[in-house]
Amino acid sequence: MPKLQELRERREKIRTEIEKTRQTVAERRDNKEHAGPILTNEERTAFDKMKADYLSVNEEVKAEEGAVDIDDFLTQTAEHEQRSRRGPGGRLDPLGDDPLPGGDGASYGDALGTSDRSTLREHARRELRQTLAMQAWALSANCADRITDEHRQAVHETRTQMGVDFEIAGLPEHQLRELRTRVRGYAKERRIDEASRLLPSLVRESRAVAAVAGAADMANLAPEVASVAMERALITIGGIVNAADVMVTATGNKMTWPTADDTSNEGKQIDEVTAQSPDGTKPTIGAFSVSSFEFSSDFIRLGNQTLRDSPTAFVAAVSAMIGERLGRAINRKATSGAGTTTLRGLELGAVVGFEMPDAVTFAHAGLLKLKHSVDGAYRSVASWMMNDEILVEIMLLTDDNGRPLYVEANDGRLPTLLNRPVEINNHMAAHGTSEPNRARIIFGDLMKYKLRLVGNVRTQVYREKFAEYDQTGYDGKRGADGGVLNAGGDPIKSMLFPEEE
């Protein structure tokens, strides 16, 4: 934590210097007697260095935040599990206000909606059986001698098959949409806090509904803590993965549904004696379809010593890493995918709304033109999306009254640009990179990007591949597809530079 605090202080110091540069730019623009450039070559060079330093430190902050967050999450998970062992022989016997392992602050009572001791006890012990069974499944790879009688009993009771993949259940569509609605508009730290508070009860509810419907087979189904850890990791990714409208389907079969755009049509005044034309005005009819493309977390290599740690912490760690890696991979393709053999990316689906007059300078007028190129029906719910590197350039801009266009929120919400939220997506192109035809800034109703997630996450263990390194490998796989739903109203627009036609 001291390192993280130091990095945050360094970042804030650089941000203060950037703010001074912004004030200098604003003063010179307002000074009609100023005949020189807004920034001299030396000042621009100094700003470019500040920008590079800011981005570098910001990446370190995000990496350290991620490491601290995962470390804290796993440490708390193990501690919370131990705290609940107040029964005879250290058996789990939680109270309603005991923290739920993997719940990141949520209590047993919050997640289960009851303080009944027998209900809490049964839930805790069922979860432990599933985590022990999954740990035994992992240990069977290269550490079979570490499998205890408690592991064997859990494997028997959960009907776990050692040679079969485990599945980490994702939230069903209606609950995933509820979660996203509740956390949408928050910056990363607040988003994590809200998701951590909500996820345990949502996961618990989805399991209960599946059990009643007869859809939940306990054999090789990862425990609830795995689903919480995976969904929690996914919600922290940001980018279009979190801004999109999401749908979850059991299979990856192609889905097609019609679309209609009626934004350019309107009714008319009539009188009693004028006959109306039977033709009317037709909306623009189209179709939107999605299928499924397979994504993998790639190999997650863990030292075999790790497998012997707390079963709950081990399951949570693997699930969190799988969720985060899959989220990044899907976000990359959902941002810039070319379609046909992968997702149709946001950049592909966005219509050019404004082209900068040069490839060097962003301007207030250009951002206004991009914003107002989007129809008012979409503009009222629209957001900005851009790379972190471009956002630093935007921080310099002011309106005609010298007020910053970019405003940081102090209540945990997303910052705003021209009064609309800003989403960071570092899979978008950075300023100054040579990537023809890629959008630098996107504005519009990002919920018009439809992201399809398919089924549960299938988790495999690789028993021999990394044995010589005293490691065991894991990966997670899930299907996904997506694209911009545009019936003709162009709900999402982009900004290009002139050389990128």
Coordinates of C-alpha atoms in Angstrom, one line a residue:
M1 CA 0.0 0.0 0.0
P2 CA 2.8 2.5 0.6
K3 CA 4.0 2.0 -3.0
L4 CA 0.4 2.6 -4.2
Q5 CA 0.1 5.8 -2.2
E6 CA 3.4 7.0 -3.5
L7 CA 2.4 6.4 -7.1
R8 CA -0.9 8.2 -6.6
E9 CA 0.9 11.2 -5.1
R10 CA 3.3 11.2 -8.1
R11 CA 0.3 11.1 -10.5
E12 CA -1.5 13.9 -8.7
K13 CA 1.7 16.0 -8.8
I14 CA 1.9 15.6 -12.6
R15 CA -1.8 16.3 -13.0
T16 CA -1.3 19.6 -11.1
E17 CA 1.4 20.5 -13.7
I18 CA -0.9 19.6 -16.5
E19 CA -3.5 21.9 -15.0
K20 CA -1.0 24.7 -14.9
T21 CA -0.4 24.1 -18.6
R22 CA -4.1 24.2 -19.3
Q23 CA -4.4 27.5 -17.5
T24 CA -1.5 28.9 -19.6
V25 CA -3.3 27.8 -22.8
A26 CA -6.6 29.3 -21.7
E27 CA -5.0 32.7 -20.7
R28 CA -3.1 32.9 -24.1
R29 CA -6.2 32.1 -26.1
D30 CA -8.1 34.8 -24.2
N31 CA -5.4 37.4 -24.6
K32 CA -6.0 39.1 -28.0
E33 CA -2.6 40.7 -27.8
H34 CA -0.8 37.4 -27.6
A35 CA 0.8 37.0 -31.0
G36 CA 2.9 33.9 -30.5
P37 CA 1.9 30.2 -30.5
I38 CA -0.4 28.9 -27.8
L39 CA 2.5 26.7 -26.7
T40 CA 6.1 27.2 -27.7
N41 CA 8.1 24.3 -29.0
E42 CA 9.8 24.0 -25.7
E43 CA 6.5 24.1 -23.8
R44 CA 5.0 21.5 -26.1
T45 CA 8.0 19.3 -25.6
A46 CA 7.7 19.7 -21.8
F47 CA 3.9 18.9 -22.0
D48 CA 4.6 15.8 -24.1
K49 CA 7.0 14.7 -21.4
M50 CA 4.5 15.4 -18.7
K51 CA 1.9 13.4 -20.7
A52 CA 4.2 10.5 -21.1
D53 CA 5.1 10.6 -17.4
Y54 CA 1.4 10.8 -16.4
L55 CA 0.5 7.8 -18.6
S56 CA 3.4 5.8 -17.4
V57 CA 2.6 6.5 -13.7
N58 CA -1.1 5.9 -14.3
E59 CA -0.4 2.5 -15.8
E60 CA 1.7 1.7 -12.7
V61 CA -1.1 2.9 -10.4
K62 CA -3.6 0.7 -12.2
A63 CA -1.3 -2.3 -12.1
E64 CA -0.6 -1.8 -8.4
E65 CA -4.2 -1.2 -7.7
G66 CA -5.0 -4.4 -9.4
A67 CA -2.3 -6.3 -7.5
V68 CA -3.4 -4.8 -4.2
D69 CA -7.0 -5.4 -4.9
I70 CA -6.5 -9.1 -5.7
D71 CA -4.1 -9.5 -2.8
D72 CA -6.6 -7.9 -0.4
F73 CA -9.5 -9.9 -1.9
L74 CA -7.7 -13.2 -1.4
T75 CA -6.4 -12.3 2.1
Q76 CA -9.8 -11.2 3.2
T77 CA -11.4 -14.3 1.7
A78 CA -9.1 -16.6 3.7
E79 CA -9.6 -14.5 6.9
H80 CA -13.3 -14.4 6.5
E81 CA -13.4 -18.2 6.1
Q82 CA -11.4 -18.7 9.2
R83 CA -13.5 -16.3 11.2
S84 CA -16.6 -18.4 10.6
R85 CA -15.0 -21.6 12.0
R86 CA -16.5 -21.3 15.5
G87 CA -18.1 -24.8 15.5
P88 CA -16.8 -27.9 17.2
G89 CA -13.4 -28.9 15.7
G90 CA -13.2 -25.6 13.8
R91 CA -16.2 -26.4 11.7
L92 CA -18.0 -23.6 9.8
D93 CA -20.8 -22.1 11.9
P94 CA -21.2 -18.4 10.8
L95 CA -23.3 -15.7 12.3
G96 CA -25.4 -13.4 10.2
D97 CA -23.0 -10.5 10.4
D98 CA -19.9 -12.6 9.7
P99 CA -18.3 -11.5 6.4
L100 CA -18.9 -13.9 3.5
P101 CA -15.7 -15.4 2.1
G102 CA -15.2 -13.8 -1.3
G103 CA -18.0 -11.3 -0.6
D104 CA -15.6 -8.4 -0.1
G105 CA -17.4 -7.0 2.9
A106 CA -20.9 -8.5 2.3
S107 CA -22.1 -10.5 5.2
Y108 CA -23.8 -13.9 5.3
G109 CA -27.0 -12.3 6.3
D110 CA -26.8 -9.8 3.4
A111 CA -26.1 -12.5 0.8
L112 CA -28.7 -15.0 2.1
G113 CA -31.3 -12.6 3.3
T114 CA -31.6 -14.4 6.7
S115 CA -29.9 -14.6 10.1
D116 CA -31.1 -18.2 10.7
R117 CA -28.1 -20.1 12.0
S118 CA -29.0 -23.4 10.5
T119 CA -29.5 -21.8 7.0
L120 CA -26.2 -20.0 7.3
R121 CA -24.4 -23.1 8.5
E122 CA -25.7 -25.2 5.6
H123 CA -24.7 -22.6 3.0
A124 CA -21.2 -22.2 4.4
R125 CA -20.6 -26.0 4.5
R126 CA -22.1 -26.5 1.0
E127 CA -19.7 -23.9 -0.3
L128 CA -16.8 -25.4 1.5
R129 CA -17.6 -28.8 0.0
Q130 CA -17.6 -27.3 -3.5
T131 CA -14.3 -25.4 -3.0
L132 CA -12.7 -28.5 -1.5
A133 CA -13.9 -30.6 -4.5
M134 CA -12.5 -28.0 -7.0
Q135 CA -9.2 -27.8 -5.1
A136 CA -9.0 -31.7 -5.2
W137 CA -9.6 -31.5 -8.9
A138 CA -6.7 -29.1 -9.2
L139 CA -4.5 -31.1 -6.8
S140 CA -5.1 -34.3 -8.8
A141 CA -2.9 -32.9 -11.6
N142 CA 0.5 -32.9 -9.9
C143 CA -0.1 -33.0 -6.2
A144 CA -2.3 -36.0 -5.6
D145 CA -0.4 -36.8 -2.4
R146 CA -1.9 -33.6 -0.9
I147 CA -5.5 -34.7 -1.3
T148 CA -6.9 -35.3 2.1
D149 CA -9.8 -37.4 3.4
E150 CA -11.8 -34.1 3.6
H151 CA -11.1 -33.5 -0.1
R152 CA -12.3 -37.1 -1.0
Q153 CA -15.5 -36.7 1.0
A154 CA -16.2 -33.4 -0.8
V155 CA -15.6 -35.0 -4.2
H156 CA -17.9 -37.8 -3.3
E157 CA -20.7 -35.6 -2.0
T158 CA -20.6 -33.2 -5.0
R159 CA -20.1 -36.0 -7.5
T160 CA -17.1 -34.3 -8.9
Q161 CA -15.4 -36.0 -11.9
M162 CA -11.7 -35.5 -11.9
G163 CA -11.2 -35.8 -15.6
V164 CA -14.0 -33.4 -16.5
D165 CA -13.8 -29.6 -16.9
F166 CA -15.2 -27.4 -14.2
E167 CA -17.7 -24.7 -15.1
I168 CA -17.9 -21.2 -13.5
A169 CA -21.5 -20.1 -13.8
G170 CA -22.0 -16.5 -14.9
L171 CA -25.0 -14.4 -13.9
P172 CA -28.1 -14.9 -16.0
E173 CA -29.0 -12.1 -18.3
H174 CA -31.6 -10.3 -16.2
Q175 CA -29.3 -10.3 -13.2
L176 CA -26.2 -9.2 -15.2
R177 CA -28.3 -6.3 -16.6
E178 CA -29.4 -5.4 -13.1
L179 CA -25.9 -5.4 -11.8
R180 CA -24.6 -3.2 -14.7
T181 CA -27.5 -0.8 -14.3
R182 CA -26.7 -0.4 -10.6
V183 CA -22.9 0.3 -11.2
R184 CA -23.2 2.1 -14.6
G185 CA -21.9 5.7 -14.3
Y186 CA -19.4 4.9 -11.5
A187 CA -15.6 5.2 -11.9
K188 CA -13.6 2.0 -11.3
E189 CA -13.1 2.2 -7.5
R190 CA -16.8 2.9 -6.8
R191 CA -17.8 0.4 -9.4
I192 CA -15.8 -2.3 -7.6
D193 CA -17.3 -1.4 -4.2
E194 CA -20.9 -1.5 -5.5
A195 CA -20.3 -4.7 -7.5
S196 CA -18.7 -6.4 -4.4
R197 CA -21.7 -5.4 -2.3
L198 CA -24.3 -6.7 -4.8
L199 CA -22.7 -9.8 -6.3
P200 CA -23.0 -12.3 -3.4
S201 CA -26.8 -12.0 -3.2
L202 CA -27.2 -12.0 -7.0
V203 CA -25.1 -15.1 -7.4
R204 CA -26.9 -16.8 -4.5
E205 CA -30.3 -15.9 -6.0
S206 CA -29.3 -17.2 -9.4
R207 CA -28.2 -20.5 -7.9
A208 CA -31.4 -20.9 -5.9
V209 CA -33.5 -20.3 -9.0
A210 CA -31.5 -22.8 -11.1
A211 CA -31.8 -25.4 -8.3
V212 CA -35.6 -25.0 -8.2
A213 CA -35.8 -25.2 -12.0
G214 CA -33.6 -28.4 -11.9
A215 CA -31.0 -26.7 -14.0
A216 CA -28.1 -26.8 -11.5
D217 CA -26.0 -29.9 -11.5
M218 CA -23.6 -29.7 -8.6
A219 CA -21.1 -32.0 -10.3
N220 CA -18.1 -30.0 -11.6
L221 CA -19.9 -26.7 -10.9
A222 CA -17.6 -24.2 -9.3
P223 CA -18.8 -22.7 -6.0
E224 CA -20.5 -19.4 -5.6
V225 CA -17.3 -17.7 -4.6
A226 CA -15.9 -18.5 -8.1
S227 CA -18.8 -16.8 -9.8
V228 CA -18.5 -13.8 -7.5
A229 CA -14.8 -13.5 -8.2
M230 CA -15.2 -13.9 -11.9
E231 CA -18.0 -11.4 -12.3
R232 CA -16.3 -8.9 -10.0
A233 CA -13.1 -9.1 -12.1
L234 CA -15.1 -8.7 -15.3
I235 CA -17.0 -5.6 -14.1
T236 CA -13.6 -3.8 -13.3
I237 CA -12.4 -4.0 -16.9
G238 CA -14.2 -0.9 -18.2
G239 CA -14.2 -0.2 -21.9
I240 CA -17.1 -1.3 -24.1
V241 CA -17.4 -4.6 -22.3
N242 CA -19.0 -2.7 -19.4
A243 CA -20.7 0.1 -21.3
A244 CA -22.5 -2.2 -23.8
D245 CA -25.9 -3.7 -23.5
V246 CA -25.4 -7.4 -22.6
M247 CA -27.3 -10.6 -23.4
V248 CA -26.5 -14.0 -22.1
T249 CA -27.5 -17.1 -24.0
A250 CA -27.1 -20.8 -23.2
T251 CA -25.8 -21.6 -26.7
G252 CA -24.0 -19.8 -29.5
N253 CA -26.5 -20.4 -32.2
K254 CA -27.0 -17.6 -34.6
M255 CA -29.6 -15.1 -33.6
T256 CA -31.3 -12.6 -35.9
W257 CA -34.0 -10.0 -35.2
P258 CA -35.4 -7.1 -37.2
T259 CA -34.7 -3.5 -36.6
A260 CA -36.6 -0.3 -37.5
D261 CA -35.5 3.3 -37.7
D262 CA -38.3 5.9 -37.7
T263 CA -36.4 8.9 -36.4
S264 CA -36.8 10.9 -39.7
N265 CA -40.5 10.4 -40.0
E266 CA -43.3 12.4 -38.4
G267 CA -47.0 12.7 -38.5
K268 CA -49.0 15.5 -40.1
Q269 CA -52.0 17.7 -39.6
I270 CA -55.1 16.7 -41.5
D271 CA -58.6 18.2 -42.0
E272 CA -62.0 16.6 -42.4
V273 CA -62.2 16.9 -46.2
T274 CA -58.7 15.9 -47.3
A275 CA -58.3 12.2 -47.9
Q276 CA -55.3 10.6 -46.4
S277 CA -52.9 8.6 -48.5
P278 CA -53.0 4.9 -47.7
D279 CA -49.3 4.5 -48.3
G280 CA -48.1 6.3 -45.2
T281 CA -44.4 6.7 -44.5
K282 CA -42.4 3.6 -44.0
P283 CA -39.6 3.2 -41.4
T284 CA -36.2 1.9 -42.4
I285 CA -36.2 -1.8 -41.9
G286 CA -33.0 -3.8 -41.2
A287 CA -31.7 -6.9 -39.3
F288 CA -29.1 -7.5 -36.7
S289 CA -27.5 -10.9 -36.0
V290 CA -24.9 -12.4 -33.7
S291 CA -23.3 -15.8 -33.4
S292 CA -20.4 -16.8 -31.2
F293 CA -16.6 -16.7 -31.2
E294 CA -14.5 -18.6 -28.7
F295 CA -12.2 -16.7 -26.3
S296 CA -9.6 -18.2 -24.0
S297 CA -7.9 -16.7 -20.9
D298 CA -4.7 -18.4 -22.1
F299 CA -2.7 -20.5 -19.7
I300 CA -2.7 -19.4 -16.0
R301 CA 0.4 -21.0 -14.5
L302 CA 0.4 -21.4 -10.7
G303 CA 3.0 -22.9 -8.5
N304 CA 1.9 -26.1 -7.0
Q305 CA 2.5 -24.6 -3.5
T306 CA -0.4 -22.3 -4.2
L307 CA -2.8 -25.2 -4.6
R308 CA -2.2 -26.1 -1.0
D309 CA -3.5 -22.7 0.3
S310 CA -7.0 -22.0 1.6
P311 CA -9.4 -23.7 -0.9
T312 CA -11.6 -20.7 -1.0
A313 CA -8.8 -18.3 -1.7
F314 CA -7.4 -20.7 -4.4
V315 CA -10.8 -20.9 -6.2
A316 CA -11.3 -17.2 -6.0
A317 CA -7.8 -16.4 -7.3
V318 CA -8.1 -18.6 -10.4
S319 CA -11.7 -17.4 -11.1
A320 CA -10.7 -13.7 -10.8
M321 CA -7.7 -14.1 -13.2
I322 CA -9.9 -16.0 -15.7
G323 CA -12.6 -13.3 -15.5
E324 CA -10.1 -10.4 -16.0
R325 CA -8.2 -12.1 -18.9
L326 CA -11.4 -13.0 -20.7
G327 CA -12.8 -9.5 -20.2
R328 CA -9.7 -7.9 -21.7
A329 CA -9.7 -10.2 -24.7
I330 CA -13.3 -9.7 -25.4
N331 CA -13.0 -5.9 -24.9
R332 CA -10.2 -5.7 -27.5
K333 CA -12.3 -7.4 -30.2
A334 CA -15.4 -5.6 -29.2
T335 CA -13.5 -2.4 -29.7
S336 CA -11.6 -2.9 -32.9
G337 CA -12.8 -6.3 -34.3
A338 CA -13.2 -6.4 -38.1
G339 CA -16.2 -8.7 -38.1
T340 CA -16.6 -11.9 -40.2
T341 CA -14.2 -14.0 -38.2
T342 CA -14.5 -12.1 -34.9
L343 CA -16.8 -9.5 -33.2
R344 CA -17.8 -6.4 -35.1
G345 CA -16.0 -3.8 -33.1
L346 CA -17.4 -0.5 -31.8
E347 CA -15.0 1.4 -34.1
L348 CA -16.4 -0.5 -37.1
G349 CA -20.0 0.2 -36.2
A350 CA -19.5 3.9 -35.4
V351 CA -20.2 6.4 -38.2
V352 CA -17.7 9.2 -38.8
G353 CA -19.2 12.3 -37.1
F354 CA -16.3 14.7 -37.5
E355 CA -12.9 14.8 -39.1
M356 CA -10.2 16.9 -37.4
P357 CA -8.7 19.6 -39.7
D358 CA -5.2 18.4 -38.6
A359 CA -3.7 15.4 -36.9
V360 CA -2.1 17.3 -34.1
T361 CA -4.5 19.4 -32.1
F362 CA -7.8 18.6 -30.4
A363 CA -10.2 21.6 -30.1
H364 CA -13.3 22.6 -28.3
A365 CA -15.2 23.2 -31.6
G366 CA -14.3 19.7 -32.9
L367 CA -15.6 18.0 -29.8
L368 CA -18.8 20.1 -30.0
K369 CA -19.3 19.1 -33.6
L370 CA -18.8 15.4 -32.9
K371 CA -21.3 15.6 -30.0
H372 CA -23.9 17.4 -32.0
S373 CA -23.5 15.1 -35.0
V374 CA -25.4 12.5 -32.9
D375 CA -29.1 12.8 -33.0
G376 CA -30.6 14.4 -29.9
A377 CA -32.6 11.2 -29.1
Y378 CA -29.3 9.4 -28.5
R379 CA -27.3 12.4 -27.3
S380 CA -29.3 12.6 -24.1
V381 CA -28.0 9.2 -22.9
A382 CA -24.6 9.3 -24.7
S383 CA -21.1 8.9 -23.4
W384 CA -17.6 9.5 -24.6
M385 CA -15.0 6.8 -25.1
M386 CA -11.3 7.2 -25.7
N387 CA -7.8 6.1 -24.9
D388 CA -6.2 7.4 -21.6
E389 CA -3.5 9.0 -23.7
I390 CA -6.0 11.1 -25.7
L391 CA -7.8 12.1 -22.5
V392 CA -4.6 13.8 -21.2
E393 CA -4.7 16.0 -24.4
I394 CA -8.4 16.8 -23.7
M395 CA -7.5 17.9 -20.2
L396 CA -5.9 21.0 -21.7
L397 CA -9.1 22.3 -23.4
T398 CA -11.4 25.0 -22.1
D399 CA -14.6 26.6 -23.3
D400 CA -15.0 30.2 -24.4
N401 CA -15.2 31.3 -20.7
G402 CA -12.0 29.5 -19.8
R403 CA -13.7 26.7 -17.9
P404 CA -12.2 23.1 -18.4
L405 CA -14.2 20.9 -20.7
Y406 CA -13.1 17.9 -18.7
V407 CA -14.4 17.7 -15.1
E408 CA -13.4 15.2 -12.5
A409 CA -16.3 14.0 -10.3
N410 CA -15.8 13.9 -6.5
D411 CA -18.6 11.4 -5.7
G412 CA -17.2 8.3 -7.3
R413 CA -18.9 8.8 -10.6
L414 CA -17.3 9.0 -14.0
P415 CA -15.7 12.3 -15.1
T416 CA -17.5 14.3 -17.7
L417 CA -16.6 16.0 -21.0
L418 CA -19.0 18.6 -22.2
N419 CA -21.4 17.4 -19.5
R420 CA -21.5 13.8 -20.7
P421 CA -19.7 10.8 -19.0
V422 CA -16.2 9.7 -20.2
E423 CA -15.4 5.9 -20.4
I424 CA -11.8 5.0 -20.8
N425 CA -10.9 2.2 -23.3
N426 CA -7.2 1.6 -23.8
H427 CA -7.9 -0.8 -26.6
M428 CA -8.8 2.3 -28.7
A429 CA -6.0 3.9 -30.7
A430 CA -3.7 6.4 -28.9
H431 CA -2.9 9.9 -30.2
G432 CA 0.0 10.0 -32.6
T433 CA 0.0 6.3 -33.4
S434 CA 0.0 5.3 -37.1
E435 CA -3.2 3.2 -37.3
P436 CA -5.2 4.2 -40.4
N437 CA -9.0 4.4 -40.2
R438 CA -9.2 3.9 -36.4
A439 CA -11.4 6.2 -34.4
R440 CA -9.6 8.4 -31.8
I441 CA -12.7 9.5 -30.0
I442 CA -16.2 8.0 -29.9
F443 CA -19.4 9.5 -28.8
G444 CA -22.9 8.1 -28.7
D445 CA -25.4 5.8 -27.0
L446 CA -22.9 3.0 -26.1
M447 CA -25.8 0.8 -25.0
K448 CA -26.5 0.4 -28.7
Y449 CA -23.4 -1.9 -28.8
K450 CA -25.0 -5.4 -28.2
L451 CA -22.6 -7.8 -26.5
R452 CA -23.5 -11.5 -26.4
L453 CA -22.0 -13.8 -23.8
V454 CA -22.5 -17.5 -24.2
G455 CA -23.0 -20.0 -21.4
N456 CA -20.8 -20.6 -18.5
V457 CA -17.0 -20.3 -18.4
R458 CA -15.4 -23.7 -19.0
T459 CA -12.3 -24.2 -16.9
Q460 CA -9.6 -26.7 -17.8
V461 CA -6.6 -28.0 -15.8
Y462 CA -3.3 -28.9 -17.6
R463 CA -1.7 -31.7 -15.6
E464 CA 1.5 -32.4 -17.6
K465 CA 2.2 -29.2 -19.6
F466 CA 4.0 -27.3 -16.8
A467 CA 5.0 -30.2 -14.5
E468 CA 8.7 -29.7 -15.0
Y469 CA 8.4 -26.2 -13.5
D470 CA 6.4 -27.5 -10.5
Q471 CA 3.4 -25.6 -11.8
T472 CA -0.1 -26.5 -12.9
G473 CA -1.9 -24.7 -15.7
Y474 CA -5.5 -23.6 -16.0
D475 CA -7.5 -21.7 -18.5
G476 CA -11.1 -20.5 -19.0
K477 CA -13.1 -20.4 -22.3
R478 CA -16.3 -18.6 -23.2
G479 CA -18.1 -17.6 -26.4
A480 CA -18.9 -14.0 -27.3
D481 CA -20.1 -11.9 -30.1
G482 CA -21.2 -8.3 -30.6
G483 CA -21.9 -5.3 -32.8
V484 CA -23.5 -1.9 -33.0
L485 CA -27.3 -2.1 -33.4
N486 CA -27.9 0.7 -36.0
A487 CA -31.2 0.7 -37.7
G488 CA -30.3 3.8 -39.6
G489 CA -30.2 6.5 -36.9
D490 CA -26.4 6.3 -36.4
P491 CA -26.5 6.2 -32.6
I492 CA -22.7 6.2 -32.3
K493 CA -20.3 8.5 -34.0
S494 CA -16.5 8.7 -34.2
M495 CA -13.7 11.3 -34.8
L496 CA -11.0 10.7 -37.3
F497 CA -7.9 12.6 -38.3
P498 CA -7.4 13.7 -41.9
E499 CA -4.7 11.2 -42.9
E500 CA -7.0 8.3 -41.7
E501 CA -9.6 8.4 -44.4

